[in-house]
Coordinates of C-alpha atoms and ligand atoms in Angstrom, one line a residue:
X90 CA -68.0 18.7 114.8
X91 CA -68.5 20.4 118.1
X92 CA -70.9 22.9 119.5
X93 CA -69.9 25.7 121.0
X94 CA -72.4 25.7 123.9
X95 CA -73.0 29.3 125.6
X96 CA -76.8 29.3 126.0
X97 CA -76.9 25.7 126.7
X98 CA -74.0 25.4 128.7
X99 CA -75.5 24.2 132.0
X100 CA -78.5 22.3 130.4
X101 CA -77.8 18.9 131.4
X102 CA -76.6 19.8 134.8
X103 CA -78.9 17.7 136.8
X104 CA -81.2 20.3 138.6
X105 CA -80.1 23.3 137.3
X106 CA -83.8 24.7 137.2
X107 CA -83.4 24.9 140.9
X108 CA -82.2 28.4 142.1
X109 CA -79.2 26.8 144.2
X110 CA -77.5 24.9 141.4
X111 CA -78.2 27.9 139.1
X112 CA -76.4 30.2 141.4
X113 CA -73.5 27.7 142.4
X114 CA -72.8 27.9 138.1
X115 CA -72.5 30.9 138.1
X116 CA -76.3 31.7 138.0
X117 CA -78.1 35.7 139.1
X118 CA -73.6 37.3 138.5
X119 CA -74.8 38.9 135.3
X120 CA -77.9 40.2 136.7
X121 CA -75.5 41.4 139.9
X122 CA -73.1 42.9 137.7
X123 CA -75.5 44.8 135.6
X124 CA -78.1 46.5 138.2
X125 CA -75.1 47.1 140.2
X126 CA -72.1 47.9 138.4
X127 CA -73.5 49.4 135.4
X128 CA -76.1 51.8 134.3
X129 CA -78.2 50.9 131.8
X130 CA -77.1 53.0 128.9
X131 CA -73.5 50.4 129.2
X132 CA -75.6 47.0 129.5
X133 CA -77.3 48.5 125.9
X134 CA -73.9 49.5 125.1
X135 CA -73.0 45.9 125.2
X136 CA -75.5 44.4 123.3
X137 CA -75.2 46.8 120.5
X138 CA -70.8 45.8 120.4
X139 CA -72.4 41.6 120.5
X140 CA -74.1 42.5 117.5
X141 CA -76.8 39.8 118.6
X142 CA -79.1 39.5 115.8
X143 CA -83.4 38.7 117.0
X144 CA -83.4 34.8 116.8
X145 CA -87.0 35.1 116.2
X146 CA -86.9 34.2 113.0
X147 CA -86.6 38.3 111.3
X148 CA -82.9 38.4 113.2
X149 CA -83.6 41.9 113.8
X150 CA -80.3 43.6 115.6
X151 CA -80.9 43.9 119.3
X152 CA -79.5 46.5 120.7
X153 CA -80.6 48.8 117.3
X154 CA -84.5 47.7 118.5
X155 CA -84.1 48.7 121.8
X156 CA -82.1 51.6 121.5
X157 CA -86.1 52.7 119.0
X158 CA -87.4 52.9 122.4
X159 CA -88.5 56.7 122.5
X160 CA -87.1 58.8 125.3
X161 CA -90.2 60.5 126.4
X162 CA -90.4 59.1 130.3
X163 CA -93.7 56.8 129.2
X164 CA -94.0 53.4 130.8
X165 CA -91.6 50.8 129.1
X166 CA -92.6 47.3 128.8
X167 CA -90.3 44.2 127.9
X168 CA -92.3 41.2 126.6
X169 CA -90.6 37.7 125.7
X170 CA -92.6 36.2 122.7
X171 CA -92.3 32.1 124.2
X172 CA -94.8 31.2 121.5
X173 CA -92.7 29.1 119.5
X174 CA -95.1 27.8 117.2
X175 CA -93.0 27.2 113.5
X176 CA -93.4 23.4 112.7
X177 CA -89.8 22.1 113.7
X178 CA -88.7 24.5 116.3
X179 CA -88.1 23.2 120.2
X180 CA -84.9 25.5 121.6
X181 CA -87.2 27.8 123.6
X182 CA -88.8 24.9 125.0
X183 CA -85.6 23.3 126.1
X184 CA -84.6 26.7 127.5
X185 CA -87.7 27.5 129.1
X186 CA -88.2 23.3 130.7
X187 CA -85.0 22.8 131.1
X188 CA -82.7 25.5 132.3
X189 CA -85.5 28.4 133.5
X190 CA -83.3 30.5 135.2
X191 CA -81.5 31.4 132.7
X192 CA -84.5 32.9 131.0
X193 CA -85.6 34.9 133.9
X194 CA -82.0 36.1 134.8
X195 CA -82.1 37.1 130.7
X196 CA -85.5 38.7 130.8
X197 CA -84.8 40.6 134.1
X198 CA -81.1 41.9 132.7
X199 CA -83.0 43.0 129.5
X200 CA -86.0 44.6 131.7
X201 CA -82.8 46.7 133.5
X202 CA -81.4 47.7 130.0
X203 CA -84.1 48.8 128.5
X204 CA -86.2 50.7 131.4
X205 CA -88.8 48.7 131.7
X206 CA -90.2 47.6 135.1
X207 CA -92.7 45.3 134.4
X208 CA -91.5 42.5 132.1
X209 CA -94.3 39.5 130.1
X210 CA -93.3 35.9 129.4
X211 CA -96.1 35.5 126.7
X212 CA -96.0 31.3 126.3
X213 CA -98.3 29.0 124.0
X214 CA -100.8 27.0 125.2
X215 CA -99.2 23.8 124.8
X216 CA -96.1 24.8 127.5
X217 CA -98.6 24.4 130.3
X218 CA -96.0 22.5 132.3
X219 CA -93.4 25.2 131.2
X220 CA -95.3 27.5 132.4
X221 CA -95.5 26.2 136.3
X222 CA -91.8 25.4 136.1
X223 CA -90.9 29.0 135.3
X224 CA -94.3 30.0 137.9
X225 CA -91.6 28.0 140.5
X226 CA -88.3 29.7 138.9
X227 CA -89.9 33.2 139.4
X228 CA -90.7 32.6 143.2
X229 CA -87.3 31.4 144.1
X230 CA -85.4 35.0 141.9
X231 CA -88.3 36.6 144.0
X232 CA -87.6 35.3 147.7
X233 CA -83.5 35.5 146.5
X234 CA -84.4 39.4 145.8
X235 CA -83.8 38.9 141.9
X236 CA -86.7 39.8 141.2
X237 CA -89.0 42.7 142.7
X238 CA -89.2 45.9 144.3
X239 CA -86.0 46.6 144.9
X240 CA -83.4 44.0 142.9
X241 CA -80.4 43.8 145.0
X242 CA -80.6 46.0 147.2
X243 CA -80.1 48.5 143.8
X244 CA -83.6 50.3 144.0
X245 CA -84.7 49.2 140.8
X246 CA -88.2 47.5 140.4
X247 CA -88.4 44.6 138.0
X248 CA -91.1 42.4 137.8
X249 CA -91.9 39.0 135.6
X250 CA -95.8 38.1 134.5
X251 CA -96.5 35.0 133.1
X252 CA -99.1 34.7 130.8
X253 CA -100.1 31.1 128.3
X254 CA -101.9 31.6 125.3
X255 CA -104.2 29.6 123.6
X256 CA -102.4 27.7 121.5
X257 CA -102.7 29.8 117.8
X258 CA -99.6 30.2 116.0
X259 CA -100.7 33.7 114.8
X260 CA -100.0 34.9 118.2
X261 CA -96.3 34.5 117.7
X262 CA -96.5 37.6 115.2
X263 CA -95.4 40.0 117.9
X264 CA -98.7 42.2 117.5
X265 CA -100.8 39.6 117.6
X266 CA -99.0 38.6 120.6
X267 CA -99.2 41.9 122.1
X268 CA -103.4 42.0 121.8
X269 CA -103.8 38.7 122.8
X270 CA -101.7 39.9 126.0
X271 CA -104.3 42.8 126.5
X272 CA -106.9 40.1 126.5
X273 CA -108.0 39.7 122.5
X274 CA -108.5 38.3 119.9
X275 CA -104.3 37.3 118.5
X276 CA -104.9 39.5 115.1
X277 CA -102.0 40.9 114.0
X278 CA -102.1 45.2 114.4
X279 CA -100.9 47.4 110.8
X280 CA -97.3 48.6 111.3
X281 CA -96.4 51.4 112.0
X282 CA -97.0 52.2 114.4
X283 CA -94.1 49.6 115.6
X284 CA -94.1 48.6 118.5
X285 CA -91.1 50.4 119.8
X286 CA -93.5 53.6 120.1
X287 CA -96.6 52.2 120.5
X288 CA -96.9 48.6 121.5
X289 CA -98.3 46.7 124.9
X290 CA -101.4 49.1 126.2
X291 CA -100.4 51.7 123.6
X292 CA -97.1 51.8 125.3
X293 CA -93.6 51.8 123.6
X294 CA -92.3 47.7 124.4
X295 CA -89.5 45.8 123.6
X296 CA -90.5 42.0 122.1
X297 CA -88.1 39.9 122.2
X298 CA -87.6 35.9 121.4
X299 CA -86.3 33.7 124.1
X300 CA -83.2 32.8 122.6
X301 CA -82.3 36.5 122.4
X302 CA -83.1 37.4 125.8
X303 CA -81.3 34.5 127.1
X304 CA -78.4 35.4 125.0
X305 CA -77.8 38.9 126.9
X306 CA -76.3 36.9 130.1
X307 CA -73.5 35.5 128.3
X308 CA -73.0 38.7 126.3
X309 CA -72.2 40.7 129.6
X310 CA -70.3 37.8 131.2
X311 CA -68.1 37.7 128.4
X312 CA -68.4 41.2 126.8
X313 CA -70.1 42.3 123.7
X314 CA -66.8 42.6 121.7
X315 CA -65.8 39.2 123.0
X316 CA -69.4 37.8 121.7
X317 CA -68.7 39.7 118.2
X318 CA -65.7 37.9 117.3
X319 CA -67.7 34.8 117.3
X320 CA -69.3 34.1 114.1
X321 CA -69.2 36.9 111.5
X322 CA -69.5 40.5 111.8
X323 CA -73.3 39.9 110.4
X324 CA -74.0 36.7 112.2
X325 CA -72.7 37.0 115.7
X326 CA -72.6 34.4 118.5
X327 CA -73.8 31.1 118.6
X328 CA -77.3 29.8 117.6
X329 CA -79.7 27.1 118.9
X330 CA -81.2 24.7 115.9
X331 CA -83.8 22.6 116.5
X332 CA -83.8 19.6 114.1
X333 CA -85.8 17.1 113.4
X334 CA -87.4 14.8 110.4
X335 CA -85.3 11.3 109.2
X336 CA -82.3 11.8 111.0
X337 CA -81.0 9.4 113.1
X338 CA -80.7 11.8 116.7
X339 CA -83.3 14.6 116.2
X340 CA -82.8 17.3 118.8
X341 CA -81.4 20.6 120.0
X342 CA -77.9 21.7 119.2
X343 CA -76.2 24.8 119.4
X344 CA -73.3 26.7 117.4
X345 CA -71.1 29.0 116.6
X346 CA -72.5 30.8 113.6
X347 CA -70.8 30.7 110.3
X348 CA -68.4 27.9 111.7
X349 CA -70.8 24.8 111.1
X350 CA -72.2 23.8 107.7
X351 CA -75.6 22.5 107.0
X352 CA -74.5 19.0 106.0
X353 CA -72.3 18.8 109.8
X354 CA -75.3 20.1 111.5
X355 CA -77.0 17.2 109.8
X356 CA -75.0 14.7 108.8
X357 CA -72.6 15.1 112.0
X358 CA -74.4 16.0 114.8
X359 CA -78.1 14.8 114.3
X360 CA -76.3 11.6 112.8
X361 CA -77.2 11.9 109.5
X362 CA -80.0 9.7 107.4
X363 CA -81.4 6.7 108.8
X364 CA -80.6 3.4 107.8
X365 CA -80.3 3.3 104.5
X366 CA -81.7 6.3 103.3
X367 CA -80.5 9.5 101.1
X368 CA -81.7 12.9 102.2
X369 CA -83.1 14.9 99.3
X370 CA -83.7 17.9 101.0
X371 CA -83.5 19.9 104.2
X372 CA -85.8 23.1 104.9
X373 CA -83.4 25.3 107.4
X374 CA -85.1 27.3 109.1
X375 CA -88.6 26.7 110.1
X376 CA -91.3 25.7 108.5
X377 CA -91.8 28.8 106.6
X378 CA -88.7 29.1 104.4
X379 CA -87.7 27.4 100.9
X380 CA -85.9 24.0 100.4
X381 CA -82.0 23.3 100.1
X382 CA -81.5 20.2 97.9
X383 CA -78.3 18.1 98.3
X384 CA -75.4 20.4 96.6
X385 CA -76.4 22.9 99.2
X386 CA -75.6 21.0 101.6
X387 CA -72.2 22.6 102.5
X388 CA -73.7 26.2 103.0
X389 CA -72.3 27.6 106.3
X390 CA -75.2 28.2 108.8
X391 CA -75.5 32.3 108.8
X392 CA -77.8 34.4 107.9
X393 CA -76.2 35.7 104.7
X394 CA -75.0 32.3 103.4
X395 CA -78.1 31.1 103.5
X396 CA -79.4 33.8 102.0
X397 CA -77.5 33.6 99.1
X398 CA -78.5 30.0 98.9
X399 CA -81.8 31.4 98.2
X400 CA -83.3 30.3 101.7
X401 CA -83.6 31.9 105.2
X402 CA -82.1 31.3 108.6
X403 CA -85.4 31.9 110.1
X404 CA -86.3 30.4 113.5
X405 CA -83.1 27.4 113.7
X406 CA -85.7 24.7 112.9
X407 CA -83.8 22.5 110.5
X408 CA -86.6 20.1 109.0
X409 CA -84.9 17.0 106.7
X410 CA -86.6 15.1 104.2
X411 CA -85.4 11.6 102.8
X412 CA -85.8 9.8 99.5
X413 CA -88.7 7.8 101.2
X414 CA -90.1 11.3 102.2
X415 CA -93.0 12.0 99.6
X416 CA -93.1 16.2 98.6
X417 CA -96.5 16.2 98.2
X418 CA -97.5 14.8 101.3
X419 CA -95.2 16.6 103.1
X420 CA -96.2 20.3 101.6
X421 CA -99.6 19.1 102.1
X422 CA -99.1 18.4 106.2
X423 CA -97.4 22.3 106.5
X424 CA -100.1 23.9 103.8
X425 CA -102.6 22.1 106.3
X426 CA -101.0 23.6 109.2
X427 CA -101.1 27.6 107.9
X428 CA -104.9 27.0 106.4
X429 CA -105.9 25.8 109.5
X430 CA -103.5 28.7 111.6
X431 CA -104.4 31.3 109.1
X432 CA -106.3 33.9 111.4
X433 CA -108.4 34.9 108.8
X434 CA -108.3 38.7 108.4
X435 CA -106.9 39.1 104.9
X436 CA -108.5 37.3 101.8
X437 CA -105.2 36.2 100.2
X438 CA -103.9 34.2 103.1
X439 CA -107.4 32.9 104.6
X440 CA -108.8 31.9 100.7
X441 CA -105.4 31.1 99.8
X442 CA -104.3 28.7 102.2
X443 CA -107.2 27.1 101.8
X444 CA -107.5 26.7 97.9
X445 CA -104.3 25.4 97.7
X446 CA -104.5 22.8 100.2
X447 CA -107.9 21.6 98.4
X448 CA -105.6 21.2 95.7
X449 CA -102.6 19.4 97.6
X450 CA -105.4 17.1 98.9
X451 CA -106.6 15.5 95.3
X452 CA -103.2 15.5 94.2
X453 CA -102.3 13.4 97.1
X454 CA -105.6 11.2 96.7
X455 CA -104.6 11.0 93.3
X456 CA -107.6 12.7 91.6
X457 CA -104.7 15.7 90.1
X458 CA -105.5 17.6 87.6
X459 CA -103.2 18.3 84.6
X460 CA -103.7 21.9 85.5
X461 CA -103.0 21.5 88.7
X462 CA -99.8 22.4 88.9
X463 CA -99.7 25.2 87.5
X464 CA -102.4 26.8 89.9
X465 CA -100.2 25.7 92.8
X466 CA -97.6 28.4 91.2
X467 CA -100.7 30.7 90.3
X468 CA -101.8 30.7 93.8
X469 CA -98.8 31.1 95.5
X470 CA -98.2 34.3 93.6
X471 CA -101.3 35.8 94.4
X472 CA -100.4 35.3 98.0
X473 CA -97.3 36.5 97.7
X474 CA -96.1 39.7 99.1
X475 CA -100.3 39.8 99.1
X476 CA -101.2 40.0 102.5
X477 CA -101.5 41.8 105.7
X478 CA -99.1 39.8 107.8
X479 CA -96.0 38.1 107.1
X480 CA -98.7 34.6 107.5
X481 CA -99.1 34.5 103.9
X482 CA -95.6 34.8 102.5
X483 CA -94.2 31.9 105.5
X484 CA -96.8 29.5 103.9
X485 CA -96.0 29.0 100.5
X486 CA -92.4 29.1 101.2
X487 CA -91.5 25.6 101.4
X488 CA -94.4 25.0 98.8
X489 CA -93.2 27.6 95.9
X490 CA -89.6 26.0 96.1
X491 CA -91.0 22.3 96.2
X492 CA -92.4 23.0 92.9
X493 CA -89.3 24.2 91.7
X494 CA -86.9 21.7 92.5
X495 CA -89.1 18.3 92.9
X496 CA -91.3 19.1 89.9
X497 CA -91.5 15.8 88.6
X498 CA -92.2 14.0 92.2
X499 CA -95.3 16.5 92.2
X500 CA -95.9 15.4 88.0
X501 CA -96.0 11.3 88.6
X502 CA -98.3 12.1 91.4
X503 CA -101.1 13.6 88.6
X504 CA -99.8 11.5 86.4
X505 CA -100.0 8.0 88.1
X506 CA -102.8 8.6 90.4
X507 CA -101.0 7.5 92.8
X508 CA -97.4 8.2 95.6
X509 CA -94.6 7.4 92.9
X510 CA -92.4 6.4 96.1
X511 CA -95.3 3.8 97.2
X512 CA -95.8 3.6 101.0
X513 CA -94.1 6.7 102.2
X514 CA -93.5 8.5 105.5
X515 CA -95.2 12.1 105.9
Ligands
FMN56 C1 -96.6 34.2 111.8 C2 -95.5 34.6 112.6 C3 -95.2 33.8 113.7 C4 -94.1 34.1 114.6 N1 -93.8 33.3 115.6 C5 -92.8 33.6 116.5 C6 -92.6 32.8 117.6 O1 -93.2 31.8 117.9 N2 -91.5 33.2 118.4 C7 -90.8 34.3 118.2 O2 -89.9 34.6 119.0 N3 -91.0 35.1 117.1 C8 -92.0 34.7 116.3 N4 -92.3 35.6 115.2 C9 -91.5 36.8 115.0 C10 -92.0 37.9 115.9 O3 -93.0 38.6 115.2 C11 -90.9 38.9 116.3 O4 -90.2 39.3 115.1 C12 -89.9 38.3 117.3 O5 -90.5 37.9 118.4 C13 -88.9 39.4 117.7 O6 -87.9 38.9 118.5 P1 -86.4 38.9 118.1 O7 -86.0 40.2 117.6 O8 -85.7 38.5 119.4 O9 -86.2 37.8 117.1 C14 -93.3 35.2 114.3 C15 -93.6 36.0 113.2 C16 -94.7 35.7 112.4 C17 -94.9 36.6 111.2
SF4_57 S1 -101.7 37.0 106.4 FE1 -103.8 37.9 106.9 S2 -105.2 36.2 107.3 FE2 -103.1 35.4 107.3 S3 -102.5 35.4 109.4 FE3 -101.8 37.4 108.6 S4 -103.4 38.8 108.9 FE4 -104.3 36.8 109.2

């Protein structure tokens, strides 16, 4: 099974996050060809006919969100959310350590597209190192004229501002993102008003994931209609997954949508289970989605096959479990992760998380009550749909369907007092 590799075409071509080797494959041509050839109104054009979908996680079209942008002759900003914080997801950080050019060409044909002269790479905290290798990346596009007051000679100012957060998931939300950029505290903001019409400094701004951005240079290269045809009309292009868990060559791989099922993705190209083991269960997309158990397996990776598996494409990040894999410690690790990245400003997600990972915790210690079950569910609805950011909902995803379809693995746990599966890994 092979991938089709557009994003990550040049990845392991040693020294390609230097500006010369970036430019002798091919590097800055879309960037050239858009401030030069086209206006921007065509570069938009082109995105719309791609029918790129946000790779985010929402998978939000494109070209409809930037085409929102209000015509009104305010400042424009363009901000690429690099917070890539869902459990299980490492594409932007390959991108971003890896091939940084790429990014910035992305980011800077976007910028171009959209209006905008000033453009934000918002980054966690952890990509410290990330962040000085794209710090380097920018000065070279800078002393190459890619970047500045006048790009190529074209008259156009486009400028790139780093910035690295401090390391809270929430800040991925992209209006948390945008007041932690202004310098607050990463709570989310009410929608509307979206950010389209009022987002960075009250101005209308573009966010945009990494993957997306980065997909606009092959889009041009090769032309949106060309991009279309890969995939399906609804799931265009190619996608980066990110997987990881008890497969035998965790990592990054990147396909053609629609094309590749889970169980290649898995069984093919990460190498399938170790040693040994059976997988029992693969979360696809993130850590905030629901569970697909083994006759699943052969769903195609889109968004609206695995949608009518009952499950979400979300970010790529393609988590497997094995037979030796125990449920409850594993919901337990994620519910730990959201009450602990829960920013706290609505009751059901802040109380929530927390309840029910008291309760995950005494199951797993086995002290579980023969109620305790049952609150799980009880909880999880009460969140649901409950709360003032999209938090709540991404952390009983993986939770509400483990119930479901691993009841009894959740049952011998109360009932024993003990990990039915014996010495297990988390
Ligand atoms: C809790 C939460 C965390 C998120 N984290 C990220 C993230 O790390 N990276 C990202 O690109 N989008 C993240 N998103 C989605 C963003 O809010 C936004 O939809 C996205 O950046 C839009 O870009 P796209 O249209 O290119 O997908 C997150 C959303 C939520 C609710
Ligand atoms: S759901 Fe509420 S408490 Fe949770 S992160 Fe969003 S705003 Fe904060």
């Amino acid at each position: 099974m092979p991938e089709t590799r557009l994003l990550f075409r040049d990845i392991d071509v040693p020294g390609i996050d230097r500006i010369d080797v970036y430019e002798q494959h091919g590097g800055y041509e879309t960037l050239r060809k858009a401030v030069l050839d086209m206006t921007p109104d065509a570069v938009l054009a082109e995105v719309m006919a791609s029918n790129l979908r946000g790779r985010g996680g929402a998978g939000f079209p494109t070209g409809r969100k930037w085409s929102f942008l209000p015509k009104d002759g305010r400042t424009r900003y363009l901000v690429c959310n690099a917070d890539e914080s869902e459990p299980g997801t490492c594409k932007d950080q390959e991108i971003i350590y890896k091939d940084p050019h790429l990014l910035i060409e992305g980011v800077a044909t976007s910028a171009y597209a959209i209006g905008a002269e000033d453009a934000f790479i918002y980054l966690r905290g952890e990509f410290k190192v990330g962040f000085e290798i794209l710090e380097r990346a920018i000065a070279e596009a800078h002393a190459k004229g890619y970047l500045g007051d006048n790009v190529l000679g074209s008259g156009r100012r486009i400028e790139i501002t780093l910035y690295l957060g401090a390391g809270a998931y929430i800040c991925g939300e992209e209006t948390a993102l945008l007041e932690s950029l202004e310098g607050k505290r990463g709570n989310p903001r009410l929608k509307p008003p979206f950010p389209a019409t009022a987002g960075l400094y009250g101005m209308p701004t573009v966010v945009n994931n990494v993957e997306t951005l980065c997909a606009v240079v092959p889009i041009l290269a090769m032309g949106g209609q060309e991009y279309a045809k890969l995939g399906t009309e609804k799931s265009a292009g190619t996608k980066l997954f990110s997987v990881s868990g008890t497969v035998r060559r965790p990592g990054n791989f990147e396909v053609e949508l629609s094309k590749v099922t889970l169980r290649e993705l898995v069984f093919d190209l990460a190498g399938g289970p170790l040693e040994g083991r059976e997988i029992k269960g693969i979360i696809p997309g993130g850590s905030s989605v629901p569970i697909l158990t083994p006759e699943k397996f052969d769903t195609p990776l889109d968004y609206e096959s695995l949608a009518a598996a009952g499950t979400m494409l979300g970010s790529g990040g393609v988590i497997v479990l094995d037979d030796r894999s125990c449920i409850v410690k594993s919901t337990l690790r994620l519910m730990e992760f959201y009450r602990h990245e829960s920013c706290g400003k609505c009751t059901p997600c802040r109380e929530g998380t927390m309840w029910l990972g008291q309760v995950l915790e005494r199951i797993e210690a086995g002290l579980g009550r023969p109620g305790d079950l049952a609150l799980l569910a009880d909880l999880s609805e009460n969140i649901e749909g409950r709360t003032f950011c999209p938090l709540g909902d991404a952390a009983i995803g993986v939770l509400k369907s483990g119930l479901q379809l691993y009841h009894d693995e959740y049952q011998a746990h109360i009932d024993q007092g003990c990990c039915p599966l014996g010495e297990v890994v988390r």
